[in-house]
mmCIF file of C-alpha atoms in Angstrom:
data_model
loop_
_atom_site.group_PDB
_atom_site.id
_atom_site.type_symbol
_atom_site.label_atom_id
_atom_site.label_comp_id
_atom_site.label_asym_id
_atom_site.label_seq_id
_atom_site.Cartn_x
_atom_site.Cartn_y
_atom_site.Cartn_z
ATOM 1 C CA UNK A 123 -26.832 -11.260 18.540
ATOM 2 C CA UNK A 124 -30.435 -11.055 19.743
ATOM 3 C CA UNK A 125 -32.119 -13.436 22.175
ATOM 4 C CA UNK A 126 -35.823 -13.677 22.946
ATOM 5 C CA UNK A 127 -37.160 -15.763 25.847
ATOM 6 C CA UNK A 128 -40.506 -17.477 25.288
ATOM 7 C CA UNK A 129 -41.404 -19.581 28.306
ATOM 8 C CA UNK A 130 -38.950 -22.464 28.517
ATOM 9 C CA UNK A 131 -37.489 -21.574 25.104
ATOM 10 C CA UNK A 132 -34.885 -18.996 24.126
ATOM 11 C CA UNK A 133 -34.746 -17.992 20.464
ATOM 12 C CA UNK A 134 -31.408 -16.761 19.101
ATOM 13 C CA UNK A 135 -30.644 -14.821 15.926
ATOM 14 C CA UNK A 136 -27.280 -13.291 15.050
ATOM 15 C CA UNK A 137 -25.181 -12.113 12.125
ATOM 16 C CA UNK A 138 -21.558 -11.209 11.493
ATOM 17 C CA UNK A 139 -20.298 -9.056 8.640
ATOM 18 C CA UNK A 140 -16.670 -9.479 7.551
ATOM 19 C CA UNK A 141 -14.774 -7.251 5.122
ATOM 20 C CA UNK A 142 -11.074 -7.702 4.377
ATOM 21 C CA UNK A 143 -8.677 -5.991 1.987
ATOM 22 C CA UNK A 144 -5.409 -7.881 1.568
ATOM 23 C CA UNK A 145 -2.289 -6.747 -0.246
ATOM 24 C CA UNK A 146 0.850 -8.710 -1.021
ATOM 25 C CA UNK A 147 4.169 -6.864 -1.099
ATOM 26 C CA UNK A 148 7.260 -8.772 -2.268
ATOM 27 C CA UNK A 149 10.793 -7.388 -2.025
ATOM 28 C CA UNK A 150 13.398 -9.158 -4.147
ATOM 29 C CA UNK A 151 16.409 -10.267 -2.116
ATOM 30 C CA UNK A 152 18.114 -12.812 -4.368
ATOM 31 C CA UNK A 153 20.917 -11.950 -6.782
ATOM 32 C CA UNK A 154 21.309 -15.495 -8.131
ATOM 33 C CA UNK A 155 20.660 -15.628 -11.899
ATOM 34 C CA UNK A 156 17.440 -17.378 -12.926
ATOM 35 C CA UNK A 157 13.759 -17.238 -11.937
ATOM 36 C CA UNK A 158 14.105 -18.540 -8.377
ATOM 37 C CA UNK A 159 13.357 -15.718 -5.892
ATOM 38 C CA UNK A 160 14.127 -13.086 -8.549
ATOM 39 C CA UNK A 161 10.780 -11.309 -8.586
ATOM 40 C CA UNK A 162 8.839 -8.609 -6.781
ATOM 41 C CA UNK A 163 5.259 -7.341 -6.610
ATOM 42 C CA UNK A 164 5.513 -5.738 -10.047
ATOM 43 C CA UNK A 165 6.176 -9.167 -11.573
ATOM 44 C CA UNK A 166 2.865 -10.414 -10.152
ATOM 45 C CA UNK A 167 1.016 -7.449 -11.660
ATOM 46 C CA UNK A 168 2.478 -8.310 -15.064
ATOM 47 C CA UNK A 169 1.155 -11.851 -14.760
ATOM 48 C CA UNK A 170 -2.226 -10.552 -13.552
ATOM 49 C CA UNK A 171 -2.453 -8.279 -16.627
ATOM 50 C CA UNK A 172 -1.701 -11.314 -18.794
ATOM 51 C CA UNK A 173 -4.791 -13.075 -17.427
ATOM 52 C CA UNK A 174 -3.167 -15.437 -14.919
ATOM 53 C CA UNK A 175 -4.918 -16.264 -11.622
ATOM 54 C CA UNK A 176 -2.542 -14.028 -9.658
ATOM 55 C CA UNK A 177 -3.414 -10.737 -7.983
ATOM 56 C CA UNK A 178 -1.395 -8.842 -5.318
ATOM 57 C CA UNK A 179 -4.561 -7.027 -4.158
ATOM 58 C CA UNK A 180 -7.636 -8.961 -3.047
ATOM 59 C CA UNK A 181 -10.873 -8.066 -1.277
ATOM 60 C CA UNK A 182 -13.304 -10.363 0.519
ATOM 61 C CA UNK A 183 -16.603 -9.782 2.293
ATOM 62 C CA UNK A 184 -19.409 -11.936 3.605
ATOM 63 C CA UNK A 185 -22.356 -11.912 6.000
ATOM 64 C CA UNK A 186 -22.687 -15.063 8.085
ATOM 65 C CA UNK A 187 -25.871 -15.699 10.128
ATOM 66 C CA UNK A 188 -26.623 -17.809 13.182
ATOM 67 C CA UNK A 189 -29.988 -19.156 14.315
ATOM 68 C CA UNK A 190 -30.629 -21.232 17.402
ATOM 69 C CA UNK A 191 -33.062 -22.376 20.034
ATOM 70 C CA UNK A 192 -32.450 -23.356 23.667
ATOM 71 C CA UNK A 193 -34.988 -25.425 25.579
ATOM 72 C CA UNK A 194 -34.859 -25.594 29.389
ATOM 73 C CA UNK A 195 -36.958 -28.733 29.731
ATOM 74 C CA UNK A 196 -36.576 -28.871 33.516
ATOM 75 C CA UNK A 197 -33.921 -28.270 36.201
ATOM 76 C CA UNK A 198 -31.927 -31.294 35.058
ATOM 77 C CA UNK A 199 -32.450 -31.317 31.297
ATOM 78 C CA UNK A 200 -31.377 -28.750 28.710
ATOM 79 C CA UNK A 201 -31.556 -29.104 24.919
ATOM 80 C CA UNK A 202 -30.360 -26.862 22.109
ATOM 81 C CA UNK A 203 -30.111 -26.672 18.337
ATOM 82 C CA UNK A 204 -28.242 -24.205 16.153
ATOM 83 C CA UNK A 205 -27.458 -23.363 12.546
ATOM 84 C CA UNK A 206 -24.327 -21.286 11.901
ATOM 85 C CA UNK A 207 -22.412 -20.156 8.846
ATOM 86 C CA UNK A 208 -18.690 -19.370 8.890
ATOM 87 C CA UNK A 209 -16.264 -17.604 6.582
ATOM 88 C CA UNK A 210 -12.484 -17.457 6.181
ATOM 89 C CA UNK A 211 -11.014 -15.162 3.548
ATOM 90 C CA UNK A 212 -8.912 -16.459 0.685
ATOM 91 C CA UNK A 213 -5.425 -15.465 -0.288
ATOM 92 C CA UNK A 214 -2.333 -16.717 -2.086
ATOM 93 C CA UNK A 215 -0.086 -19.759 -1.980
ATOM 94 C CA UNK A 216 2.519 -17.709 -0.164
ATOM 95 C CA UNK A 217 5.580 -20.012 0.075
ATOM 96 C CA UNK A 218 6.449 -19.713 -3.601
ATOM 97 C CA UNK A 219 9.804 -19.934 -5.361
ATOM 98 C CA UNK A 220 8.769 -18.210 -8.595
ATOM 99 C CA UNK A 221 6.319 -15.463 -9.422
ATOM 100 C CA UNK A 222 3.998 -17.824 -11.331
ATOM 101 C CA UNK A 223 3.416 -19.872 -8.142
ATOM 102 C CA UNK A 224 1.541 -17.142 -6.235
ATOM 103 C CA UNK A 225 -1.847 -18.593 -7.234
ATOM 104 C CA UNK A 226 -5.066 -17.125 -5.782
ATOM 105 C CA UNK A 227 -7.358 -19.379 -3.773
ATOM 106 C CA UNK A 228 -10.983 -18.770 -2.846
ATOM 107 C CA UNK A 229 -12.472 -18.127 0.611
ATOM 108 C CA UNK A 230 -13.495 -21.062 2.776
ATOM 109 C CA UNK A 231 -17.129 -21.250 3.870
ATOM 110 C CA UNK A 232 -18.953 -23.639 6.178
ATOM 111 C CA UNK A 233 -22.562 -24.326 7.137
ATOM 112 C CA UNK A 234 -22.789 -25.978 10.555
ATOM 113 C CA UNK A 235 -25.741 -27.646 12.291
ATOM 114 C CA UNK A 236 -25.522 -28.833 15.912
ATOM 115 C CA UNK A 237 -28.067 -30.465 18.205
ATOM 116 C CA UNK A 238 -27.254 -31.236 21.835
ATOM 117 C CA UNK A 239 -28.588 -32.391 25.176
ATOM 118 C CA UNK A 240 -27.202 -31.587 28.650
ATOM 119 C CA UNK A 241 -28.434 -33.835 31.469
ATOM 120 C CA UNK A 242 -28.004 -33.864 35.257
ATOM 121 C CA UNK A 243 -29.024 -37.076 37.065
ATOM 122 C CA UNK A 244 -28.924 -38.647 40.525
ATOM 123 C CA UNK A 245 -29.307 -35.363 42.376
ATOM 124 C CA UNK A 246 -26.458 -33.696 40.477
ATOM 125 C CA UNK A 247 -23.956 -36.547 40.894
ATOM 126 C CA UNK A 248 -24.117 -37.478 37.191
ATOM 127 C CA UNK A 249 -23.632 -35.105 34.282
ATOM 128 C CA UNK A 250 -23.973 -36.267 30.696
ATOM 129 C CA UNK A 251 -23.581 -33.882 27.753
ATOM 130 C CA UNK A 252 -23.998 -35.104 24.172
ATOM 131 C CA UNK A 253 -24.070 -33.322 20.815
ATOM 132 C CA UNK A 254 -24.277 -34.326 17.165
ATOM 133 C CA UNK A 255 -23.091 -32.006 14.416
ATOM 134 C CA UNK A 256 -22.719 -31.657 10.671
ATOM 135 C CA UNK A 257 -20.349 -29.229 8.908
ATOM 136 C CA UNK A 258 -20.685 -28.651 5.173
ATOM 137 C CA UNK A 259 -17.526 -26.997 3.748
ATOM 138 C CA UNK A 260 -17.050 -25.180 0.472
ATOM 139 C CA UNK A 261 -13.402 -24.741 -0.606
ATOM 140 C CA UNK A 262 -11.883 -26.282 2.538
ATOM 141 C CA UNK A 263 -8.216 -25.224 2.790
ATOM 142 C CA UNK A 264 -5.428 -27.823 2.523
ATOM 143 C CA UNK A 265 -1.705 -27.024 2.502
ATOM 144 C CA UNK A 266 0.569 -29.532 0.773
ATOM 145 C CA UNK A 267 3.826 -29.698 -1.183
ATOM 146 C CA UNK A 268 4.034 -30.291 -4.927
ATOM 147 C CA UNK A 269 7.502 -30.503 -6.444
ATOM 148 C CA UNK A 270 8.915 -29.017 -3.253
ATOM 149 C CA UNK A 271 6.583 -25.987 -3.285
ATOM 150 C CA UNK A 272 3.940 -25.385 -0.596
ATOM 151 C CA UNK A 273 0.556 -24.737 -2.206
ATOM 152 C CA UNK A 274 -3.018 -24.363 -1.016
ATOM 153 C CA UNK A 275 -5.520 -26.760 -2.559
ATOM 154 C CA UNK A 276 -9.250 -26.387 -1.875
ATOM 155 C CA UNK A 277 -12.051 -28.958 -2.033
ATOM 156 C CA UNK A 278 -15.614 -29.350 -0.785
ATOM 157 C CA UNK A 279 -16.156 -31.592 2.238
ATOM 158 C CA UNK A 280 -18.723 -32.711 4.788
ATOM 159 C CA UNK A 281 -17.846 -33.665 8.366
ATOM 160 C CA UNK A 282 -20.422 -35.288 10.622
ATOM 161 C CA UNK A 283 -19.823 -36.421 14.168
ATOM 162 C CA UNK A 284 -20.814 -36.952 17.757
ATOM 163 C CA UNK A 285 -19.302 -35.833 21.061
ATOM 164 C CA UNK A 286 -20.341 -37.168 24.463
ATOM 165 C CA UNK A 287 -19.007 -36.299 27.943
ATOM 166 C CA UNK A 288 -19.922 -38.239 31.074
ATOM 167 C CA UNK A 289 -18.978 -37.334 34.679
ATOM 168 C CA UNK A 290 -19.911 -39.279 37.815
ATOM 169 C CA UNK A 291 -19.291 -38.037 41.373
ATOM 170 C CA UNK A 292 -18.808 -41.372 43.128
ATOM 171 C CA UNK A 293 -18.493 -39.715 46.545
ATOM 172 C CA UNK A 294 -17.410 -36.428 48.096
ATOM 173 C CA UNK A 295 -13.778 -36.842 46.995
ATOM 174 C CA UNK A 296 -13.832 -38.991 43.817
ATOM 175 C CA UNK A 297 -14.952 -38.022 40.290
ATOM 176 C CA UNK A 298 -14.949 -40.422 37.346
ATOM 177 C CA UNK A 299 -15.224 -39.243 33.735
ATOM 178 C CA UNK A 300 -15.324 -40.565 30.190
ATOM 179 C CA UNK A 301 -15.425 -38.692 26.869
ATOM 180 C CA UNK A 302 -15.895 -40.011 23.347
ATOM 181 C CA UNK A 303 -15.697 -38.322 19.958
ATOM 182 C CA UNK A 304 -16.723 -39.847 16.615
ATOM 183 C CA UNK A 305 -16.098 -38.333 13.167
ATOM 184 C CA UNK A 306 -17.320 -39.242 9.695
ATOM 185 C CA UNK A 307 -15.369 -36.904 7.357
ATOM 186 C CA UNK A 308 -15.796 -37.042 3.579
ATOM 187 C CA UNK A 309 -14.827 -35.025 0.550
ATOM 188 C CA UNK A 310 -17.581 -34.142 -1.901
ATOM 189 C CA UNK A 311 -17.442 -34.018 -5.684
ATOM 190 C CA UNK A 312 -14.410 -34.504 -7.890
ATOM 191 C CA UNK A 313 -11.113 -34.254 -6.025
ATOM 192 C CA UNK A 314 -7.896 -32.784 -7.445
ATOM 193 C CA UNK A 315 -5.434 -35.606 -8.122
ATOM 194 C CA UNK A 316 -2.953 -34.183 -5.603
ATOM 195 C CA UNK A 317 -5.352 -34.579 -2.633
ATOM 196 C CA UNK A 318 -5.710 -37.779 -0.621
ATOM 197 C CA UNK A 319 -9.204 -39.345 -0.625
ATOM 198 C CA UNK A 320 -9.473 -38.854 3.172
ATOM 199 C CA UNK A 321 -9.291 -35.670 5.217
ATOM 200 C CA UNK A 322 -6.169 -35.049 7.274
ATOM 201 C CA UNK A 323 -6.096 -35.068 11.104
ATOM 202 C CA UNK A 324 -9.595 -36.563 11.318
ATOM 203 C CA UNK A 325 -9.538 -39.802 13.356
ATOM 204 C CA UNK A 326 -12.766 -41.782 13.290
ATOM 205 C CA UNK A 327 -12.778 -42.362 17.046
ATOM 206 C CA UNK A 328 -11.176 -40.776 20.114
ATOM 207 C CA UNK A 329 -11.833 -41.869 23.692
ATOM 208 C CA UNK A 330 -10.649 -40.492 27.034
ATOM 209 C CA UNK A 331 -11.390 -41.791 30.546
ATOM 210 C CA UNK A 332 -10.013 -41.104 33.986
ATOM 211 C CA UNK A 333 -10.571 -40.070 37.581
ATOM 212 C CA UNK A 334 -9.894 -37.163 39.914
ATOM 213 C CA UNK A 335 -9.359 -37.375 43.692
ATOM 214 C CA UNK A 336 -9.585 -34.482 46.164
ATOM 215 C CA UNK A 337 -9.301 -36.252 49.542
ATOM 216 C CA UNK A 338 -9.127 -34.399 52.902
ATOM 217 C CA UNK A 339 -5.854 -35.290 54.619
ATOM 218 C CA UNK A 340 -3.925 -33.777 57.565
ATOM 219 C CA UNK A 341 -5.399 -30.292 57.327
ATOM 220 C CA UNK A 342 -5.156 -30.208 53.543
ATOM 221 C CA UNK A 343 -6.160 -32.216 50.493
ATOM 222 C CA UNK A 344 -4.532 -35.118 48.679
ATOM 223 C CA UNK A 345 -4.875 -34.591 44.923
ATOM 224 C CA UNK A 346 -4.624 -37.501 42.490
ATOM 225 C CA UNK A 347 -5.504 -37.369 38.785
ATOM 226 C CA UNK A 348 -5.077 -39.899 36.007
ATOM 227 C CA UNK A 349 -6.472 -40.330 32.515
ATOM 228 C CA UNK A 350 -5.948 -42.510 29.470
ATOM 229 C CA UNK A 351 -6.497 -41.249 25.920
ATOM 230 C CA UNK A 352 -6.850 -43.397 22.797
ATOM 231 C CA UNK A 353 -7.206 -42.364 19.167
ATOM 232 C CA UNK A 354 -7.722 -44.357 16.006
ATOM 233 C CA UNK A 355 -5.303 -43.950 13.102
ATOM 234 C CA UNK A 356 -5.483 -40.876 10.852
ATOM 235 C CA UNK A 357 -3.775 -39.093 7.968
ATOM 236 C CA UNK A 358 -1.230 -36.420 8.896
ATOM 237 C CA UNK A 359 -1.004 -34.932 5.394
ATOM 238 C CA UNK A 360 -3.723 -33.884 2.938
ATOM 239 C CA UNK A 361 -1.566 -34.915 -0.029
ATOM 240 C CA UNK A 362 -2.110 -37.907 -2.256
ATOM 241 C CA UNK A 363 1.462 -39.128 -1.855
ATOM 242 C CA UNK A 364 1.092 -41.562 -4.741
ATOM 243 C CA UNK A 365 0.925 -38.423 -6.911
ATOM 244 C CA UNK A 366 2.986 -35.816 -5.021
ATOM 245 C CA UNK A 367 5.734 -38.146 -3.702
ATOM 246 C CA UNK A 368 5.457 -41.418 -5.680
ATOM 247 C CA UNK A 369 8.910 -42.646 -4.592
ATOM 248 C CA UNK A 370 7.784 -43.004 -0.972
ATOM 249 C CA UNK A 371 6.313 -46.299 0.281
ATOM 250 C CA UNK A 372 2.561 -46.397 0.822
ATOM 251 C CA UNK A 373 1.255 -45.694 4.311
ATOM 252 C CA UNK A 374 3.929 -43.213 5.420
ATOM 253 C CA UNK A 375 1.379 -40.395 5.575
ATOM 254 C CA UNK A 376 -0.819 -42.148 8.156
ATOM 255 C CA UNK A 377 -0.090 -42.476 11.865
ATOM 256 C CA UNK A 378 -1.199 -45.608 13.696
ATOM 257 C CA UNK A 379 -3.657 -45.366 16.533
ATOM 258 C CA UNK A 380 -1.993 -44.770 19.905
ATOM 259 C CA UNK A 381 -2.758 -44.581 23.626
ATOM 260 C CA UNK A 382 -1.444 -41.963 26.071
ATOM 261 C CA UNK A 383 -1.447 -42.184 29.859
ATOM 262 C CA UNK A 384 -1.189 -39.093 32.078
ATOM 263 C CA UNK A 385 -1.090 -38.909 35.879
ATOM 264 C CA UNK A 386 -0.352 -36.552 38.760
ATOM 265 C CA UNK A 387 -0.271 -36.550 42.571
ATOM 266 C CA UNK A 388 -0.171 -33.510 44.823
ATOM 267 C CA UNK A 389 -1.038 -31.942 48.133
ATOM 268 C CA UNK A 390 -2.846 -28.644 48.857
ATOM 269 C CA UNK A 391 -2.887 -27.016 52.316
ATOM 270 C CA UNK A 392 -3.354 -23.839 54.366
ATOM 271 C CA UNK A 393 -6.877 -23.121 53.052
ATOM 272 C CA UNK A 394 -5.787 -23.972 49.489
ATOM 273 C CA UNK A 395 -3.069 -21.314 49.609
ATOM 274 C CA UNK A 396 -0.192 -23.667 48.803
ATOM 275 C CA UNK A 397 0.068 -26.651 46.480
ATOM 276 C CA UNK A 398 2.852 -29.000 45.433
ATOM 277 C CA UNK A 399 2.456 -31.698 42.786
ATOM 278 C CA UNK A 400 4.385 -34.196 40.674
ATOM 279 C CA UNK A 401 3.090 -35.323 37.308
ATOM 280 C CA UNK A 402 3.935 -37.153 34.134
ATOM 281 C CA UNK A 403 2.505 -36.904 30.638
ATOM 282 C CA UNK A 404 2.726 -39.831 28.237
ATOM 283 C CA UNK A 405 3.747 -41.881 31.274
ATOM 284 C CA UNK A 406 4.150 -45.095 29.225
ATOM 285 C CA UNK A 407 6.503 -43.272 26.800
ATOM 286 C CA UNK A 408 4.372 -44.131 23.768
ATOM 287 C CA UNK A 409 6.072 -43.418 20.431
ATOM 288 C CA UNK A 410 3.867 -41.786 17.802
ATOM 289 C CA UNK A 411 3.926 -38.951 15.269
ATOM 290 C CA UNK A 412 1.462 -36.119 14.668
ATOM 291 C CA UNK A 413 2.542 -34.587 11.349
ATOM 292 C CA UNK A 414 5.012 -34.791 8.533
ATOM 293 C CA UNK A 415 6.590 -33.297 5.424
ATOM 294 C CA UNK A 416 6.781 -35.372 2.261
ATOM 295 C CA UNK A 417 8.757 -34.161 -0.753
ATOM 296 C CA UNK A 418 9.892 -36.483 -3.540
ATOM 297 C CA UNK A 419 11.735 -39.351 -1.848
ATOM 298 C CA UNK A 420 12.004 -37.443 1.451
ATOM 299 C CA UNK A 421 9.728 -38.051 4.455
ATOM 300 C CA UNK A 422 10.178 -36.284 7.774
ATOM 301 C CA UNK A 423 7.683 -36.650 10.632
ATOM 302 C CA UNK A 424 7.126 -34.668 13.820
ATOM 303 C CA UNK A 425 7.048 -37.015 16.769
ATOM 304 C CA UNK A 426 4.664 -36.613 19.646
ATOM 305 C CA UNK A 427 5.988 -35.504 23.021
ATOM 306 C CA UNK A 428 7.836 -38.275 24.907
ATOM 307 C CA UNK A 429 7.347 -39.039 28.584
ATOM 308 C CA UNK A 430 7.787 -35.815 30.543
ATOM 309 C CA UNK A 431 8.040 -35.437 34.343
ATOM 310 C CA UNK A 432 7.120 -32.207 36.100
ATOM 311 C CA UNK A 433 7.376 -30.908 39.672
ATOM 312 C CA UNK A 434 5.218 -27.876 40.442
ATOM 313 C CA UNK A 435 4.779 -25.588 43.420
ATOM 314 C CA UNK A 436 2.118 -22.871 43.594
ATOM 315 C CA UNK A 437 1.220 -20.236 46.170
ATOM 316 C CA UNK A 438 -1.690 -17.784 46.281
ATOM 317 C CA UNK A 439 -0.617 -14.448 47.712
#
């Protein structure tokens, strides 16, 4: 990475070269008659020689650049813009039951543009950072199950969004903050029938707000923190369940929006050498789920963490 300062501007140019050689080695462990698990690496080479999209040895390389500009407008205002490319090497659908299921998939590539502004106001008491971004994916990876087999399905996609962080120092011992994130994710082109029309784990809106107290008290500091987090609903699976698990009712692959409350109270003393605190996460014991597995008529979800209490003690030696 090279940087060149030109007055209030800093120009940035960088590049990364990636080269990977990947080999797949399978040792047969099953003695049950039939095709399930009864194969090794040599069986893949036979299929490769027959023209199937299976290869135990794969090589990938790519050069990904980055270009950017930083603008120090004044002491309280900083702007930036960047263009970056990314690369993730391809591979195989590795959780296969038969040798014909080790299908190759292509590398994932992304072109990312980001523009941002960092602002300090009111003599440093207010900080407001905002950025907008756009990520253009080629062959975005998705892992899903088809007929009980985990496979990797790729598709092109574009994700645009905004992130904004606001902090206000109300006085010497109280900070208030609020963060918001907005996403507009979309697939591009013709989708495989086994993929859902929406991207997984991509809520349209997420918001977080809270406060932090560091109040002088009896030779130490009273520490109080609390925040509330809210997210809109989102898919937890990339699969089009109407195709991959048609026996399941509609909607089981999407989690509802939920709100989480976290809080803590503590005390720090002896020149910040000792600290004791009590806290809870998900204080309202909100029930929600973050992921799931869907096979045929089976649906199993992974619930979010319930309400958890913690008591902590720390000492600096």
